[in-house]
Structures are given as structure tokens and as C-alpha cells.
PDB file of C-alpha atoms in Angstrom:
ATOM      1  CA  UNK E1352     146.187  80.220 109.403  1.00 62.00           C
ATOM      2  CA  UNK E1353     143.509  81.848 107.218  1.00 68.00           C
ATOM      3  CA  UNK E1354     139.889  80.813 107.438  1.00 69.00           C
ATOM      4  CA  UNK E1355     138.493  79.344 104.242  1.00 66.00           C
ATOM      5  CA  UNK E1356     136.534  81.879 102.215  1.00 66.00           C
ATOM      6  CA  UNK E1357     132.776  81.568 102.419  1.00 70.00           C
ATOM      7  CA  UNK E1358     131.096  80.666  99.179  1.00 68.00           C
ATOM      8  CA  UNK E1359     129.215  83.692  97.958  1.00 74.00           C
ATOM      9  CA  UNK E1360     125.505  83.228  97.606  1.00 79.00           C
ATOM     10  CA  UNK E1361     124.351  83.686  94.028  1.00 83.00           C
ATOM     11  CA  UNK E1362     121.565  86.241  94.046  1.00 88.00           C
ATOM     12  CA  UNK E1363     119.227  86.126  91.039  1.00 92.00           C
ATOM     13  CA  UNK E1364     118.574  89.243  88.988  1.00 95.00           C
ATOM     14  CA  UNK E1365     115.041  90.474  88.470  1.00 95.00           C
ATOM     15  CA  UNK E1366     113.902  93.093  85.954  1.00 95.00           C
ATOM     16  CA  UNK E1367     112.038  96.297  86.752  1.00 96.00           C
ATOM     17  CA  UNK E1368     108.808  94.581  85.695  1.00 95.00           C
ATOM     18  CA  UNK E1369     108.066  90.873  85.969  1.00 95.00           C
ATOM     19  CA  UNK E1370     105.297  88.312  85.679  1.00 95.00           C
ATOM     20  CA  UNK E1371     104.915  86.675  89.083  1.00 95.00           C
ATOM     21  CA  UNK E1372     102.475  84.314  90.797  1.00 96.00           C
ATOM     22  CA  UNK E1373     100.576  84.560  94.079  1.00 97.00           C
ATOM     23  CA  UNK E1374      99.739  80.870  94.624  1.00 97.00           C
ATOM     24  CA  UNK E1375      97.982  81.249  98.007  1.00 96.00           C
ATOM     25  CA  UNK E1376      95.547  83.704  96.431  1.00 96.00           C
ATOM     26  CA  UNK E1377      94.920  81.597  93.319  1.00 96.00           C
ATOM     27  CA  UNK E1378      96.673  84.053  90.989  1.00 95.00           C
ATOM     28  CA  UNK E1379      98.784  82.186  88.435  1.00 93.00           C
ATOM     29  CA  UNK E1380     100.238  85.321  86.865  1.00 93.00           C
ATOM     30  CA  UNK E1381     100.134  89.030  87.449  1.00 94.00           C
ATOM     31  CA  UNK E1382     102.377  91.726  86.043  1.00 93.00           C
ATOM     32  CA  UNK E1383     104.267  93.474  88.836  1.00 95.00           C
ATOM     33  CA  UNK E1384     106.437  96.558  88.887  1.00 95.00           C
ATOM     34  CA  UNK E1385     109.571  95.982  90.957  1.00 96.00           C
ATOM     35  CA  UNK E1386     110.036  99.300  92.745  1.00 93.00           C
ATOM     36  CA  UNK E1387     113.008  99.804  95.060  1.00 93.00           C
ATOM     37  CA  UNK E1388     111.686 103.297  95.775  1.00 90.00           C
ATOM     38  CA  UNK E1389     108.644 101.824  97.521  1.00 89.00           C
ATOM     39  CA  UNK E1390     109.217 100.196 100.905  1.00 91.00           C
ATOM     40  CA  UNK E1391     106.097  98.036 100.959  1.00 91.00           C
ATOM     41  CA  UNK E1392     104.352  95.945  98.324  1.00 95.00           C
ATOM     42  CA  UNK E1393     100.803  96.553  97.137  1.00 94.00           C
ATOM     43  CA  UNK E1394      98.213  94.441  95.328  1.00 95.00           C
ATOM     44  CA  UNK E1395      95.285  95.779  93.323  1.00 92.00           C
ATOM     45  CA  UNK E1396      92.149  94.731  95.209  1.00 94.00           C
ATOM     46  CA  UNK E1397      88.529  95.848  94.961  1.00 93.00           C
ATOM     47  CA  UNK E1398      85.323  95.161  96.892  1.00 94.00           C
ATOM     48  CA  UNK E1399      87.188  94.608 100.163  1.00 95.00           C
ATOM     49  CA  UNK E1400      85.008  92.998 102.806  1.00 96.00           C
ATOM     50  CA  UNK E1401      86.378  92.431 106.319  1.00 96.00           C
ATOM     51  CA  UNK E1402      84.966  89.749 108.581  1.00 96.00           C
ATOM     52  CA  UNK E1403      85.824  87.747 111.701  1.00 96.00           C
ATOM     53  CA  UNK E1404      86.784  84.085 111.702  1.00 95.00           C
ATOM     54  CA  UNK E1405      87.624  82.401 115.020  1.00 95.00           C
ATOM     55  CA  UNK E1406      87.999  85.867 116.559  1.00 96.00           C
ATOM     56  CA  UNK E1407      90.568  87.011 113.985  1.00 96.00           C
ATOM     57  CA  UNK E1408      90.240  89.625 111.229  1.00 96.00           C
ATOM     58  CA  UNK E1409      90.034  88.402 107.647  1.00 97.00           C
ATOM     59  CA  UNK E1410      89.469  90.181 104.363  1.00 97.00           C
ATOM     60  CA  UNK E1411      87.727  88.958 101.215  1.00 97.00           C
ATOM     61  CA  UNK E1412      88.537  90.820  98.029  1.00 96.00           C
ATOM     62  CA  UNK E1413      88.516  90.669  94.252  1.00 95.00           C
ATOM     63  CA  UNK E1414      91.579  90.934  92.033  1.00 94.00           C
ATOM     64  CA  UNK E1415      91.597  91.634  88.310  1.00 89.00           C
ATOM     65  CA  UNK E1416      95.038  90.177  87.446  1.00 89.00           C
ATOM     66  CA  UNK E1417      95.060  91.488  83.886  1.00 85.00           C
ATOM     67  CA  UNK E1418      95.440  95.187  83.228  1.00 81.00           C
ATOM     68  CA  UNK E1419      92.439  96.735  81.442  1.00 78.00           C
ATOM     69  CA  UNK E1420      90.415  93.521  81.839  1.00 78.00           C
ATOM     70  CA  UNK E1421      87.843  93.488  84.618  1.00 79.00           C
ATOM     71  CA  UNK E1422      86.098  90.403  83.232  1.00 81.00           C
ATOM     72  CA  UNK E1423      88.676  87.989  84.658  1.00 87.00           C
ATOM     73  CA  UNK E1424      88.265  88.130  88.427  1.00 92.00           C
ATOM     74  CA  UNK E1425      89.883  86.147  91.225  1.00 94.00           C
ATOM     75  CA  UNK E1426      88.108  86.180  94.585  1.00 95.00           C
ATOM     76  CA  UNK E1427      90.538  85.682  97.464  1.00 96.00           C
ATOM     77  CA  UNK E1428      90.545  85.630 101.260  1.00 96.00           C
ATOM     78  CA  UNK E1429      93.395  86.208 103.674  1.00 97.00           C
ATOM     79  CA  UNK E1430      93.986  86.949 107.327  1.00 97.00           C
ATOM     80  CA  UNK E1431      94.621  90.613 108.093  1.00 97.00           C
ATOM     81  CA  UNK E1432      97.974  91.022 109.852  1.00 96.00           C
ATOM     82  CA  UNK E1433      97.367  94.669 110.668  1.00 96.00           C
ATOM     83  CA  UNK E1434      96.124  97.942 109.265  1.00 95.00           C
ATOM     84  CA  UNK E1435      98.862 100.294 108.143  1.00 92.00           C
ATOM     85  CA  UNK E1436      98.898 103.946 107.155  1.00 90.00           C
ATOM     86  CA  UNK E1437     100.630 104.143 103.778  1.00 83.00           C
ATOM     87  CA  UNK E1438     101.595 107.302 101.938  1.00 79.00           C
ATOM     88  CA  UNK E1439     101.070 107.048  98.174  1.00 72.00           C
ATOM     89  CA  UNK E1440     103.464 108.475  95.609  1.00 70.00           C
ATOM     90  CA  UNK E1441     101.056 111.402  95.320  1.00 76.00           C
ATOM     91  CA  UNK E1442     101.431 112.152  99.037  1.00 80.00           C
ATOM     92  CA  UNK E1443      97.973 110.895 100.089  1.00 82.00           C
ATOM     93  CA  UNK E1444      97.880 108.809 103.252  1.00 87.00           C
ATOM     94  CA  UNK E1445      95.437 105.885 103.484  1.00 86.00           C
ATOM     95  CA  UNK E1446      94.778 103.112 105.993  1.00 92.00           C
ATOM     96  CA  UNK E1447      95.194  99.760 104.261  1.00 93.00           C
ATOM     97  CA  UNK E1448      94.818  96.137 105.333  1.00 96.00           C
ATOM     98  CA  UNK E1449      98.062  94.162 105.256  1.00 97.00           C
ATOM     99  CA  UNK E1450      98.101  90.438 104.430  1.00 98.00           C
ATOM    100  CA  UNK E1451     100.863  87.841 104.318  1.00 97.00           C
ATOM    101  CA  UNK E1452     100.990  85.648 101.216  1.00 97.00           C
ATOM    102  CA  UNK E1453     103.482  83.756  99.102  1.00 97.00           C
ATOM    103  CA  UNK E1454     105.065  85.137  95.925  1.00 97.00           C
ATOM    104  CA  UNK E1455     106.686  82.988  93.222  1.00 95.00           C
ATOM    105  CA  UNK E1456     109.264  84.357  90.784  1.00 94.00           C
ATOM    106  CA  UNK E1457     112.545  83.179  89.257  1.00 91.00           C
ATOM    107  CA  UNK E1458     112.093  79.677  90.661  1.00 91.00           C
ATOM    108  CA  UNK E1459     111.723  80.926  94.242  1.00 93.00           C
ATOM    109  CA  UNK E1460     108.696  81.149  96.524  1.00 96.00           C
ATOM    110  CA  UNK E1461     108.704  83.286  99.661  1.00 96.00           C
ATOM    111  CA  UNK E1462     106.351  85.113 102.032  1.00 97.00           C
ATOM    112  CA  UNK E1463     105.602  88.800 101.456  1.00 97.00           C
ATOM    113  CA  UNK E1464     103.473  91.386 103.222  1.00 96.00           C
ATOM    114  CA  UNK E1465     101.059  93.060 100.801  1.00 96.00           C
ATOM    115  CA  UNK E1466      98.834  96.064 101.330  1.00 95.00           C
ATOM    116  CA  UNK E1467      95.494  95.881  99.536  1.00 95.00           C
ATOM    117  CA  UNK E1468      94.462  98.953  97.564  1.00 90.00           C
ATOM    118  CA  UNK E1469      92.693  99.852  94.328  1.00 86.00           C
ATOM    119  CA  UNK E1470      95.411 100.382  91.714  1.00 77.00           C
ATOM    120  CA  UNK E1471      93.003 101.010  88.824  1.00 71.00           C
ATOM    121  CA  UNK E1472      94.716 104.253  87.894  1.00 73.00           C
ATOM    122  CA  UNK E1473      98.200 102.750  88.119  1.00 79.00           C
ATOM    123  CA  UNK E1474     100.116 101.065  85.318  1.00 79.00           C
ATOM    124  CA  UNK E1475     100.590  97.771  87.179  1.00 90.00           C
ATOM    125  CA  UNK E1476      98.251  95.581  89.210  1.00 90.00           C
ATOM    126  CA  UNK E1477     101.003  94.886  91.716  1.00 95.00           C
ATOM    127  CA  UNK E1478     103.934  96.756  93.167  1.00 95.00           C
ATOM    128  CA  UNK E1479     106.793  94.676  94.586  1.00 97.00           C
ATOM    129  CA  UNK E1480     108.629  96.907  97.058  1.00 96.00           C
ATOM    130  CA  UNK E1481     112.186  96.724  98.343  1.00 95.00           C
ATOM    131  CA  UNK E1482     111.272  94.881 101.574  1.00 96.00           C
ATOM    132  CA  UNK E1483     109.895  91.989  99.500  1.00 96.00           C
ATOM    133  CA  UNK E1484     113.099  91.471  97.510  1.00 95.00           C
ATOM    134  CA  UNK E1485     115.635  92.473 100.168  1.00 94.00           C
ATOM    135  CA  UNK E1486     118.583  90.048 100.344  1.00 91.00           C
ATOM    136  CA  UNK E1487     116.773  87.873  97.824  1.00 93.00           C
ATOM    137  CA  UNK E1488     117.186  89.500  94.401  1.00 94.00           C
ATOM    138  CA  UNK E1489     119.073  92.219  92.573  1.00 94.00           C
ATOM    139  CA  UNK E1490     117.074  94.564  90.333  1.00 95.00           C
ATOM    140  CA  UNK E1491     118.364  95.363  86.865  1.00 96.00           C
ATOM    141  CA  UNK E1492     116.453  98.548  85.991  1.00 95.00           C
ATOM    142  CA  UNK E1493     117.314  98.231  82.315  1.00 95.00           C
ATOM    143  CA  UNK E1494     115.712  94.823  81.825  1.00 95.00           C
ATOM    144  CA  UNK E1495     112.216  93.361  81.961  1.00 94.00           C
ATOM    145  CA  UNK E1496     110.534  89.981  82.247  1.00 94.00           C
ATOM    146  CA  UNK E1497     113.626  87.972  83.215  1.00 91.00           C
ATOM    147  CA  UNK E1498     111.151  85.534  84.778  1.00 82.00           C
ATOM    148  CA  UNK E1499     109.712  84.945  81.295  1.00 85.00           C
ATOM    149  CA  UNK E1500     106.480  86.021  79.700  1.00 80.00           C
ATOM    150  CA  UNK E1501     103.174  84.192  79.888  1.00 76.00           C
ATOM    151  CA  UNK E1502     102.304  82.107  76.891  1.00 73.00           C
ATOM    152  CA  UNK E1503      99.770  83.827  74.719  1.00 67.00           C
ATOM    153  CA  UNK E1504      96.560  81.973  74.173  1.00 62.00           C
ATOM    154  CA  UNK E1505      96.199  81.033  70.565  1.00 58.00           C
ATOM    155  CA  UNK E1506      93.086  82.455  69.043  1.00 54.00           C
ATOM    156  CA  UNK E1507      90.838  79.812  67.656  1.00 54.00           C
ATOM    157  CA  UNK E1508      90.609  80.188  63.941  1.00 53.00           C
ATOM    158  CA  UNK E1509      87.144  80.007  62.594  1.00 52.00           C
ATOM    159  CA  UNK E1510      86.869  77.894  59.537  1.00 53.00           C
ATOM    160  CA  UNK E1511      85.603  79.985  56.729  1.00 52.00           C
ATOM    161  CA  UNK E1512      82.466  78.573  55.299  1.00 54.00           C
ATOM    162  CA  UNK E1513      82.771  77.928  51.640  1.00 55.00           C
ATOM    163  CA  UNK E1514      80.033  79.649  49.806  1.00 56.00           C
ATOM    164  CA  UNK E1515      78.403  77.643  47.141  1.00 58.00           C
ATOM    165  CA  UNK E1516      78.875  79.544  43.976  1.00 58.00           C
ATOM    166  CA  UNK E1517      76.377  78.855  41.298  1.00 59.00           C
ATOM    167  CA  UNK E1518      78.097  78.319  38.059  1.00 60.00           C
ATOM    168  CA  UNK E1519      76.721  80.571  35.450  1.00 58.00           C
ATOM    169  CA  UNK E1520      76.093  79.124  32.100  1.00 58.00           C
ATOM    170  CA  UNK E1521      78.143  80.830  29.475  1.00 57.00           C
ATOM    171  CA  UNK E1522      76.062  83.256  27.573  1.00 57.00           C
ATOM    172  CA  UNK E1523      76.103  82.777  23.873  1.00 60.00           C
ATOM    173  CA  UNK E1524      76.110  85.757  21.731  1.00 58.00           C
ATOM    174  CA  UNK E1525      74.394  85.393  18.424  1.00 61.00           C
ATOM    175  CA  UNK E1526      76.303  86.964  15.683  1.00 61.00           C
ATOM    176  CA  UNK E1527      74.369  88.689  13.071  1.00 62.00           C
ATOM    177  CA  UNK E1528      75.729  89.058   9.621  1.00 58.00           C
TER     178      UNK E1528
END
């Protein structure tokens, strides 16, 4: 007698770039590059400050979630899991703090290890590596923003002030004969 076939798990498809959320860090949306060529995930962080709390290592840092906008800043804190040597795409090796935080995308929320590094020169504020999406999502490299796009804030229209126009009296021309 044959065993009944197991129902296949439906795995959602994610694009090569997506808007995601990092709720534990207070980041409602950040544009991430989904990169299966990178093993680990990285978050753009500046002004890193490590400190001890109850004998454990923590890090406080700033995140600018929007590309080319350093005015909007989120200040976050997280426990440091470890420090890891990571080789960048340019071949440079750096020692980075690693944190564990939750990621939300495509209706799912799960825990991900993130290295903290300045990504000012990179095209995306976050890199979602293959370990973060392993057995969870399939990447379609030809598509983007399958998770949707953030709603654009409507610019407030300024009401144009009506200028008071003085009515000119018609000029009368005297005709001479």
C-alpha cells in the first residue's frame, strides 16, 4: 500500500528588491536587495555605540531607512550575538556586530541575523542574504516589489493666494476733428 503524498508547502516568491519592515527596530519600511550571492544579511547602520547591559553586549545605532535621505533617522538598540569577520564584495574584510531581529515581508515575520555596517556607498540600505530566505521564499530575479510599494505621501497643495487686481478705468481717447 502506498503512503499518501505529502501536501507540498507553498513557498512565496520574492523579487530581487523588496520593501520590508524591521518591527523590533522600529523601521516600518526599508528597501532591501535580495541577494542570493551573499550568505549573510546586512543593515545600514551609523554611529555604532557598544555598551553593557546586565553583563551582556548591546549596540545602539542609527539607521537612515530612506536612500539619499539622512534627515529621517531611526535610533535602535539590540543585543550583540557575536562579532563576525565579513568579506565585502570588494574583497575587504571587516569585523561587524551581528544582531538578531525580526523581518516582515509577504505576510510573514521571522528572525534574521543582521550584520551592522555603513552602506552609504551601496545602492540599498539593506541586503537580505540567502540564509535569511532559505526554505522560506523563492527569488524571482526578473521581478521587483512583489511585497508592494509604500504609499507615497501626498504633497500638500498650497492654496494660491488670489491677488487683488485693481481694475483700471478705461481710458477715453478724445478724438479731434
